[in-house]
PDB file of C-alpha atoms in Angstrom:
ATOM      1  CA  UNK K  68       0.000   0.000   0.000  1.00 51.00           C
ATOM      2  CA  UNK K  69       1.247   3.615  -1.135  1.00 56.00           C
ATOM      3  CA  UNK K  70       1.012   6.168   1.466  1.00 57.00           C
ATOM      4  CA  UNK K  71       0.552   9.375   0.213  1.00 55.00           C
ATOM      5  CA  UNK K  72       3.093  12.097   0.497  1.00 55.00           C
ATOM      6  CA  UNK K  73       3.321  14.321   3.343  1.00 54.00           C
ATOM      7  CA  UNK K  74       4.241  17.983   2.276  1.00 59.00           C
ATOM      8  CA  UNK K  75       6.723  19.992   4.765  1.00 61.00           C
ATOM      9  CA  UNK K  76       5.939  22.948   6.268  1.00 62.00           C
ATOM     10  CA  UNK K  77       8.143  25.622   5.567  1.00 60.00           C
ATOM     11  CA  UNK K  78       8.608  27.997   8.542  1.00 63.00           C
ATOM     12  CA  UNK K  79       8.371  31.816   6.997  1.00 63.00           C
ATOM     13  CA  UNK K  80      11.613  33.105   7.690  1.00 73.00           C
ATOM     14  CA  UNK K  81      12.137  36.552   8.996  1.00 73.00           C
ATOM     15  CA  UNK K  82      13.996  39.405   6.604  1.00 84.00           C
ATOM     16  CA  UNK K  83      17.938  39.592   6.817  1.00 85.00           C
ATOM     17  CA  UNK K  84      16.867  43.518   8.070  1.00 84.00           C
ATOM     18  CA  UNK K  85      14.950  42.336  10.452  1.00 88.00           C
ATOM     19  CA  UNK K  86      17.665  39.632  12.249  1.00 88.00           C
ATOM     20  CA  UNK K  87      20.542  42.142  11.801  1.00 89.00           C
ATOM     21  CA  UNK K  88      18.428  44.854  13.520  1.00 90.00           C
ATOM     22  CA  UNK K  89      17.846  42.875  16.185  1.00 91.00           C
ATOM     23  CA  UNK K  90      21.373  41.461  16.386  1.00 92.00           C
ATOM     24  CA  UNK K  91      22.105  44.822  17.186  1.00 91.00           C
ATOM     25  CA  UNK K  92      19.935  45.149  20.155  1.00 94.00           C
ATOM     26  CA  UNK K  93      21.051  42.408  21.633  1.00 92.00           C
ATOM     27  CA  UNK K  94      24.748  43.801  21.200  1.00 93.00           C
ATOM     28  CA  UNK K  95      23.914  46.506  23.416  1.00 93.00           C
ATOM     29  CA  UNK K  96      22.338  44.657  26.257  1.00 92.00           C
ATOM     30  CA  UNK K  97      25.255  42.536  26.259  1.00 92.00           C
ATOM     31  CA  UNK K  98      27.819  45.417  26.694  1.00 92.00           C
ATOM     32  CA  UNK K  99      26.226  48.009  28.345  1.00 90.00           C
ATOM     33  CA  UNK K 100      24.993  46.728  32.226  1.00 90.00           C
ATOM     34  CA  UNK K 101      22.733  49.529  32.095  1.00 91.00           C
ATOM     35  CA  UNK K 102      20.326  48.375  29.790  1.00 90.00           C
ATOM     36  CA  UNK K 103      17.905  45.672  30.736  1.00 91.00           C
ATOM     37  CA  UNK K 104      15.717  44.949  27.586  1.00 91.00           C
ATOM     38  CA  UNK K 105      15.448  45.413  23.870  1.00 91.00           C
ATOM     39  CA  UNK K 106      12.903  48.376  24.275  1.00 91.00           C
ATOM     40  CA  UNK K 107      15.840  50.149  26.319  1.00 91.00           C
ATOM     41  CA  UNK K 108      18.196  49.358  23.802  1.00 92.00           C
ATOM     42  CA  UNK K 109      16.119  51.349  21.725  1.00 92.00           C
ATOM     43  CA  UNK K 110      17.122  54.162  23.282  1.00 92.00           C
ATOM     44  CA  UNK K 111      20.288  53.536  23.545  1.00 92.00           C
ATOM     45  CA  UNK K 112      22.148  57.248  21.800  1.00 90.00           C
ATOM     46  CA  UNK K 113      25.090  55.113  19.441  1.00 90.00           C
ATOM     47  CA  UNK K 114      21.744  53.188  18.314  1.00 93.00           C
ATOM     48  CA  UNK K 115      20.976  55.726  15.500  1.00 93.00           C
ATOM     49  CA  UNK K 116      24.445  56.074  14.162  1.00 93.00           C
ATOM     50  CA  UNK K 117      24.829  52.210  13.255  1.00 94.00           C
ATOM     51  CA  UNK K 118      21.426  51.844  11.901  1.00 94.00           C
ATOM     52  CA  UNK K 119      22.390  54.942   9.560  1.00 94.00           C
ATOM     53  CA  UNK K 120      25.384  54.053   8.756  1.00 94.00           C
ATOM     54  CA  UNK K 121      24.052  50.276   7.522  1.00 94.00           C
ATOM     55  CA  UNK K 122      21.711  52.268   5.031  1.00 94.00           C
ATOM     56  CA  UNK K 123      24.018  54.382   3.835  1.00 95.00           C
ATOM     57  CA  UNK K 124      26.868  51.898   3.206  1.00 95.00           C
ATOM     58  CA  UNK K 125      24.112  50.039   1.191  1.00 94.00           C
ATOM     59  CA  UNK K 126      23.389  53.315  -0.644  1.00 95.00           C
ATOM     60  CA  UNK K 127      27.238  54.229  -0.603  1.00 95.00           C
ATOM     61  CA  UNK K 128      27.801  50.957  -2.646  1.00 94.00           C
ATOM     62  CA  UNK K 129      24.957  51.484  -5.333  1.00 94.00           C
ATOM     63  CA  UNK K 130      26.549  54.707  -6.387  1.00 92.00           C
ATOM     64  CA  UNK K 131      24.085  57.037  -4.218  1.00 95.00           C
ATOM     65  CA  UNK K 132      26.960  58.835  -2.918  1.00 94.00           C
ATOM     66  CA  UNK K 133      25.306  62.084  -1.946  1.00 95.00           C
ATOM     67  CA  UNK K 134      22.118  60.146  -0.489  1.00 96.00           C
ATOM     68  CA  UNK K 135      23.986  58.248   1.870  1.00 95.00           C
ATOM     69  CA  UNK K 136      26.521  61.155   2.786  1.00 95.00           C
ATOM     70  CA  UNK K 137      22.688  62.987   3.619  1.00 96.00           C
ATOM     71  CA  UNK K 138      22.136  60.052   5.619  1.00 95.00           C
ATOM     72  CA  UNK K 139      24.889  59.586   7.459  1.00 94.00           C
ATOM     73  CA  UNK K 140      24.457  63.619   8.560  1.00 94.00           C
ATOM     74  CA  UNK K 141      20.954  62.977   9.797  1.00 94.00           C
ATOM     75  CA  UNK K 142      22.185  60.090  11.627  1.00 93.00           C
ATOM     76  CA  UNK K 143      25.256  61.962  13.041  1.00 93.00           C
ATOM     77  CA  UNK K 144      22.532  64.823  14.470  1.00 92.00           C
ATOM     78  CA  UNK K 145      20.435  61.890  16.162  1.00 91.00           C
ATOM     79  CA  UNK K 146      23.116  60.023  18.184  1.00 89.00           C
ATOM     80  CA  UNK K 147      24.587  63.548  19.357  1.00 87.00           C
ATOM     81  CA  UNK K 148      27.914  63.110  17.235  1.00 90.00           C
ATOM     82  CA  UNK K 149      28.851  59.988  16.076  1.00 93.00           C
ATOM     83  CA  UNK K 150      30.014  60.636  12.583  1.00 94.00           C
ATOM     84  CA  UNK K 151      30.458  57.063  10.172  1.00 95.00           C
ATOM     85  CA  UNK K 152      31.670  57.734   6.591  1.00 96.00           C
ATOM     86  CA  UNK K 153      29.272  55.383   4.620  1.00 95.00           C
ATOM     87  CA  UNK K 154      32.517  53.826   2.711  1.00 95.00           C
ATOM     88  CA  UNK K 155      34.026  52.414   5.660  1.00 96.00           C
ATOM     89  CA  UNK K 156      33.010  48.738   6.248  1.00 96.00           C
ATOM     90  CA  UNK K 157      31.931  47.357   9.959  1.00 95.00           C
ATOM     91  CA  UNK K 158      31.318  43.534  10.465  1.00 94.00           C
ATOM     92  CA  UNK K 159      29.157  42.552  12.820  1.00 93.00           C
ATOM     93  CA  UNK K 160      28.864  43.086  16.915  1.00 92.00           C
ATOM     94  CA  UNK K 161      29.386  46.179  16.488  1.00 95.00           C
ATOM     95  CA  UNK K 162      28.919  48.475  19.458  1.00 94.00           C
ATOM     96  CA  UNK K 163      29.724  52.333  20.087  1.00 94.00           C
ATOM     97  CA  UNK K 164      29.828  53.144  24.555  1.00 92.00           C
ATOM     98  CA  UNK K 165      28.177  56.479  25.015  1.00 86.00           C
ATOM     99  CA  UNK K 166      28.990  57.355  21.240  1.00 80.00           C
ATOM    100  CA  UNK K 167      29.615  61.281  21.899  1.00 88.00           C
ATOM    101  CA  UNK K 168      32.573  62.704  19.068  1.00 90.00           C
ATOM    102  CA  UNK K 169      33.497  59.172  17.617  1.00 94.00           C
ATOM    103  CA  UNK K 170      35.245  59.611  14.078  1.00 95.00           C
ATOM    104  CA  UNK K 171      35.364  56.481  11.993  1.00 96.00           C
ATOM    105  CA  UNK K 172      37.137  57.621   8.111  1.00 94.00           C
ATOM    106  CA  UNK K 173      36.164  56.613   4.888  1.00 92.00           C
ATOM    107  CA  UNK K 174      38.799  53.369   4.484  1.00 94.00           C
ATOM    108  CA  UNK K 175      38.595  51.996   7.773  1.00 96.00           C
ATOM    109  CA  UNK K 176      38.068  48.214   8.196  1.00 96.00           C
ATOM    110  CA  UNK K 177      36.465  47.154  11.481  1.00 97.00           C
ATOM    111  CA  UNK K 178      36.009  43.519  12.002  1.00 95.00           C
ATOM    112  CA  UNK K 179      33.260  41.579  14.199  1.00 95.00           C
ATOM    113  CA  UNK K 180      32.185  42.075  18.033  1.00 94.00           C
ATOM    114  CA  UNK K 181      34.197  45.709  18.474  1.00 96.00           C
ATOM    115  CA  UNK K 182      33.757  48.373  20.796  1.00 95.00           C
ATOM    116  CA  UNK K 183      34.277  52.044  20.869  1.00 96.00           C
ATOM    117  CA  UNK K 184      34.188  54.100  23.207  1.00 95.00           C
ATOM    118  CA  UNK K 185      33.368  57.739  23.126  1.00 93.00           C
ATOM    119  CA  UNK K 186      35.393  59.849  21.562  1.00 93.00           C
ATOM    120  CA  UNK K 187      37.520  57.329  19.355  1.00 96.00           C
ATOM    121  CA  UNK K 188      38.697  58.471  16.248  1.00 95.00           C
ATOM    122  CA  UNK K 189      39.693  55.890  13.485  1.00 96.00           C
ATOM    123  CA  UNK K 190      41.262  58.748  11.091  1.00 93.00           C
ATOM    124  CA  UNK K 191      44.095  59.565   8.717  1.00 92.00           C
ATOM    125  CA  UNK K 192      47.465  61.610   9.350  1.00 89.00           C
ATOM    126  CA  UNK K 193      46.264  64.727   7.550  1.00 83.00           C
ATOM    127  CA  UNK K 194      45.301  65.712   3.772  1.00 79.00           C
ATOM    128  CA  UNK K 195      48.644  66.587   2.625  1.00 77.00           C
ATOM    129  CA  UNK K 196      50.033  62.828   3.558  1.00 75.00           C
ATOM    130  CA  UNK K 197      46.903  61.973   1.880  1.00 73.00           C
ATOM    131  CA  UNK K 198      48.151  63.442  -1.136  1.00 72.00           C
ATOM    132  CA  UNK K 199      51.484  61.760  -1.488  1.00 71.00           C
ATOM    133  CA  UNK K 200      49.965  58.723  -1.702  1.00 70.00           C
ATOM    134  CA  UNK K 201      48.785  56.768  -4.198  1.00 71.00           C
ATOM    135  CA  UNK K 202      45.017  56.877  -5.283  1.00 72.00           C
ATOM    136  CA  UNK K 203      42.627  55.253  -4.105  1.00 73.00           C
ATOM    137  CA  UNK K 204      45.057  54.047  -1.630  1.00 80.00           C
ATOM    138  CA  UNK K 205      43.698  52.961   2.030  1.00 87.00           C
ATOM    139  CA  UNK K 206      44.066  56.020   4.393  1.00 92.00           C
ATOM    140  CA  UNK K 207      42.487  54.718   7.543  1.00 94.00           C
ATOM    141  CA  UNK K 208      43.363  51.544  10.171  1.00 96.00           C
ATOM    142  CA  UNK K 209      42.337  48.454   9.532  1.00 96.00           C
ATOM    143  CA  UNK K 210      40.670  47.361  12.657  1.00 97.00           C
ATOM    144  CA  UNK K 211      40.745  42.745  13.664  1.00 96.00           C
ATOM    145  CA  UNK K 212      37.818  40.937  15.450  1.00 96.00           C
ATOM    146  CA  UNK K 213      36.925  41.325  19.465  1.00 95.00           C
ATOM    147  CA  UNK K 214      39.135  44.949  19.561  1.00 96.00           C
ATOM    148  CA  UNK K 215      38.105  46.864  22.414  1.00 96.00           C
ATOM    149  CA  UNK K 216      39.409  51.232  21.802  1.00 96.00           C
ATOM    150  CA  UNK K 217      38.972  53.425  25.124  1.00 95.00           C
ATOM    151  CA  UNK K 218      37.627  56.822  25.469  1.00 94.00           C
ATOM    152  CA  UNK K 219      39.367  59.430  23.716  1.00 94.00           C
ATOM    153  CA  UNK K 220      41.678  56.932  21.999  1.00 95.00           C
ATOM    154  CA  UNK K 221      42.698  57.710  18.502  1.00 95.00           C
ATOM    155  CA  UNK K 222      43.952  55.542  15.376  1.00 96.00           C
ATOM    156  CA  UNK K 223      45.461  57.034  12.915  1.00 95.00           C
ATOM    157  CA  UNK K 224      47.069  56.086   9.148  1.00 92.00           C
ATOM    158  CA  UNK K 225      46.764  52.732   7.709  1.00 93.00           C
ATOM    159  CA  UNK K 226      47.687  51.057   9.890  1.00 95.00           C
ATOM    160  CA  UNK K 227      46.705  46.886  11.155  1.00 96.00           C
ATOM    161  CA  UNK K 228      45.371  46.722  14.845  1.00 96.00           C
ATOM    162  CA  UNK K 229      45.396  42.873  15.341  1.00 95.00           C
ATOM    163  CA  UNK K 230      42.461  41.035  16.804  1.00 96.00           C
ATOM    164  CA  UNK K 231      41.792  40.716  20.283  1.00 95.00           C
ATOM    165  CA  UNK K 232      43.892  43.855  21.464  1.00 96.00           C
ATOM    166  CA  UNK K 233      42.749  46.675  23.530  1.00 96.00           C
ATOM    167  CA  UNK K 234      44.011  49.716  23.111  1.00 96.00           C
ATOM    168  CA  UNK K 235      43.743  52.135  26.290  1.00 95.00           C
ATOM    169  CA  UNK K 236      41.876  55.381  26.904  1.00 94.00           C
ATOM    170  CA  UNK K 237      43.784  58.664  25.514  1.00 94.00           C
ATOM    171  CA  UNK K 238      46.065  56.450  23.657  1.00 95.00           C
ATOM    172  CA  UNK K 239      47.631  57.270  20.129  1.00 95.00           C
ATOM    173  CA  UNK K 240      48.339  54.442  17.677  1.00 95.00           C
ATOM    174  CA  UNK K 241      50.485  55.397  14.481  1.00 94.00           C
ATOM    175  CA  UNK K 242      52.019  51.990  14.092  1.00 94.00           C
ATOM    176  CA  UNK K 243      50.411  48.563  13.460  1.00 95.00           C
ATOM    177  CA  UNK K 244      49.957  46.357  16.343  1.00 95.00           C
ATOM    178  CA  UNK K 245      50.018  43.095  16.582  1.00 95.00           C
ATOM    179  CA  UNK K 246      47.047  40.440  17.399  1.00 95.00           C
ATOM    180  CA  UNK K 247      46.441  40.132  21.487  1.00 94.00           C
ATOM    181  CA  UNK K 248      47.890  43.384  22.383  1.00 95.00           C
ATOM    182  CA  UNK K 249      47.737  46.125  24.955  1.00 95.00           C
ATOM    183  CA  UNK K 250      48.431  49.784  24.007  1.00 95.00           C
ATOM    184  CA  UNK K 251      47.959  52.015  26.765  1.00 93.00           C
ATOM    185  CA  UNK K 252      48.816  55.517  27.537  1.00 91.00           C
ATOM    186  CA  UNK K 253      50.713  57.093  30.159  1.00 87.00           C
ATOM    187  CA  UNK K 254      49.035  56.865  33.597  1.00 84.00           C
ATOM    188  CA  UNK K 255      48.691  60.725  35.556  1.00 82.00           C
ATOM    189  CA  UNK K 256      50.774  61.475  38.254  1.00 82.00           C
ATOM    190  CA  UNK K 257      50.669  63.297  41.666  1.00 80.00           C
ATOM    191  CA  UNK K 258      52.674  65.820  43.421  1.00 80.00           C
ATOM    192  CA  UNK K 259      52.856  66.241  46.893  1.00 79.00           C
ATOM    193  CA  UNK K 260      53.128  69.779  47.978  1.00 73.00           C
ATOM    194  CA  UNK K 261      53.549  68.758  51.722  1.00 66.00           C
ATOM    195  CA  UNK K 262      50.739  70.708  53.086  1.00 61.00           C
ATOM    196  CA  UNK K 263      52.732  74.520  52.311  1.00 61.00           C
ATOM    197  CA  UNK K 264      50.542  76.711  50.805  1.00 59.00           C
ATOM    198  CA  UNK K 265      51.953  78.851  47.869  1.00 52.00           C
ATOM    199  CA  UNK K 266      54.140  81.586  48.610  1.00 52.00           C
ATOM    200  CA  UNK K 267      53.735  83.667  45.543  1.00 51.00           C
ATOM    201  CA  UNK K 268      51.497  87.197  46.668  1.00 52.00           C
ATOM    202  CA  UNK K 269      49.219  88.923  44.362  1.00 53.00           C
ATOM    203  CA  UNK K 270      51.041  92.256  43.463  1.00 51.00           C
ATOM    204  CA  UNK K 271      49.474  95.107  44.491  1.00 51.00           C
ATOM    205  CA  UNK K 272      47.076  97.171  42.007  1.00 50.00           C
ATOM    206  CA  UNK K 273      49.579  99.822  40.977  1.00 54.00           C
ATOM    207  CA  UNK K 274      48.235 103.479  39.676  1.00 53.00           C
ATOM    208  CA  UNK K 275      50.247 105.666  37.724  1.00 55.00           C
ATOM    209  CA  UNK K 276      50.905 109.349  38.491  1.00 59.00           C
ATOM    210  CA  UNK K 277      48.322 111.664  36.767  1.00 59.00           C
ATOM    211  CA  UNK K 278      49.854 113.154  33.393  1.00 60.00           C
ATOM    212  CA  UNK K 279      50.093 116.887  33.610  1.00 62.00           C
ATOM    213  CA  UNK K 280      47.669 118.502  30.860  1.00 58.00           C
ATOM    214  CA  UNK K 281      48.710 121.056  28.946  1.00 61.00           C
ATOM    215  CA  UNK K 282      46.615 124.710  30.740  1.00 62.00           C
ATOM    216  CA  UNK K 283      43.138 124.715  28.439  1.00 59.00           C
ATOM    217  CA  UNK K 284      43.304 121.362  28.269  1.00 59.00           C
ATOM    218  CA  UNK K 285      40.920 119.032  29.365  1.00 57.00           C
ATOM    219  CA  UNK K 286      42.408 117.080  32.325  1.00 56.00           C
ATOM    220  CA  UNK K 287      43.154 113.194  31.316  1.00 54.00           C
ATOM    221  CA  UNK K 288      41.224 110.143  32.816  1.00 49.00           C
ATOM    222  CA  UNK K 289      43.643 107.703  34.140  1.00 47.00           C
ATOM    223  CA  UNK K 290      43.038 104.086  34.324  1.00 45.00           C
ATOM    224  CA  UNK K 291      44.151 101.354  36.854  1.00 45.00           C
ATOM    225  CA  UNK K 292      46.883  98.935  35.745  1.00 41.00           C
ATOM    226  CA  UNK K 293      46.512  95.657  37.943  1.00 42.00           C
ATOM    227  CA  UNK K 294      49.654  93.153  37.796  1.00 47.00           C
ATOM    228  CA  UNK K 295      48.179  90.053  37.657  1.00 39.00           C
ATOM    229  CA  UNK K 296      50.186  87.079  39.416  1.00 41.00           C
ATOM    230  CA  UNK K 297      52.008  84.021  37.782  1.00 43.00           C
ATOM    231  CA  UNK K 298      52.561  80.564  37.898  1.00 37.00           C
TER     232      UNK K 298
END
């Protein structure tokens, strides 16, 4: 006896928009202890400058170069700063800390699961070096997989950060650095003064003599001269 065929159900499958987006979310709930749910991460201020900047690299690859560059400035305005040039290319995981004056440049090259923090600035040495090279040529670092880059932290040239490195707050990278790295920055130091209080004086407000005017003549307002002190 033939049984009859059984057709399988094919579960509808959500849009690739739709995962990444929420891939995304749950980025930020993973990094940032603050947030407690998806609706939160909603709200989250870096939120606006990744979802921009995945339009506009779409855009910035179809040859819409001035739509996505209009995009990426709305999207800069919304997250309070964050600018993304829609030609650089992010994997995925990404996640931007606070977000507040992060610079990412045209030919940078960030792989998966990194994190910024605020004020990062993945840039290149200046226009004129810019110049000298050759076209078309990659001006901005090339950033490996699972890089964490503190606050204030900047990146600059073409260079290689390996992956898995951390690079410290108020750090400056110029060189390529290899994979499972740390690059900090000089630690502040404190003086001791001892408990003496200074022992420079304010100098005294000194007026000059009144000039003699000439007989007719108006007399001559004088002004104060204060010597301010220094340090």
């Amino acid at each position: 006896m033939r049984h009859p065929t059984t057709r399988r159900r094919h579960r509808p499958t959500a849009p690739r928009w739709y995962l990444a987006a929420v891939a995304d979310l749950d980025t930020i709930r993973s990094r940032d202890p603050s947030v407690l749910s998806r609706g939160e991460a909603l709200l989250h201020p870096a939120l606006p400058a990744v979802w921009g900047y995945r339009v506009a690299h779409r855009l910035h690859r179809r040859g819409l170069r001035r739509l996505a560059r209009l995009l990426s400035n709305a999207a800069r305005v919304a997250s309070g700063g964050v600018e993304i040039h829609p030609g650089a290319r992010i994997g995925r995981g990404f996640f931007i800390d606070h977000g507040a004056g992060t610079v990412i440049g045209e030919t940078a090259v960030i792989g998966d699961d990194v994190t910024l923090f605020h004020q990062v600035t993945l840039g290149s040495t200046g226009w004129w070096h810019d110049r000298s090279g050759p076209a078309g040529g990659r001006r901005h670092p090339v950033v490996g997989d699972r890089v964490v880059i503190g606050a204030g932290a900047a990146v600059l040239g073409p260079v290689t950060v390996g992956s898995d490195t951390v690079i410290g707050a108020h750090a400056l990278v110029l060189r390529d650095v290899p994979e499972d790295s740390r690059v900090l920055a000089p630690v502040a130091t404190h003086r001791r003064t001892g408990g003496r209080r200074s022992t420079t004086r304010r100098a005294a407000a000194v007026r000059p003599a009144p000039a003699r005017s000439p007989a007719g003549a108006p007399p001559r307002t004088t002004a104060t001269v204060t010597a301010f002190p220094t340090w």
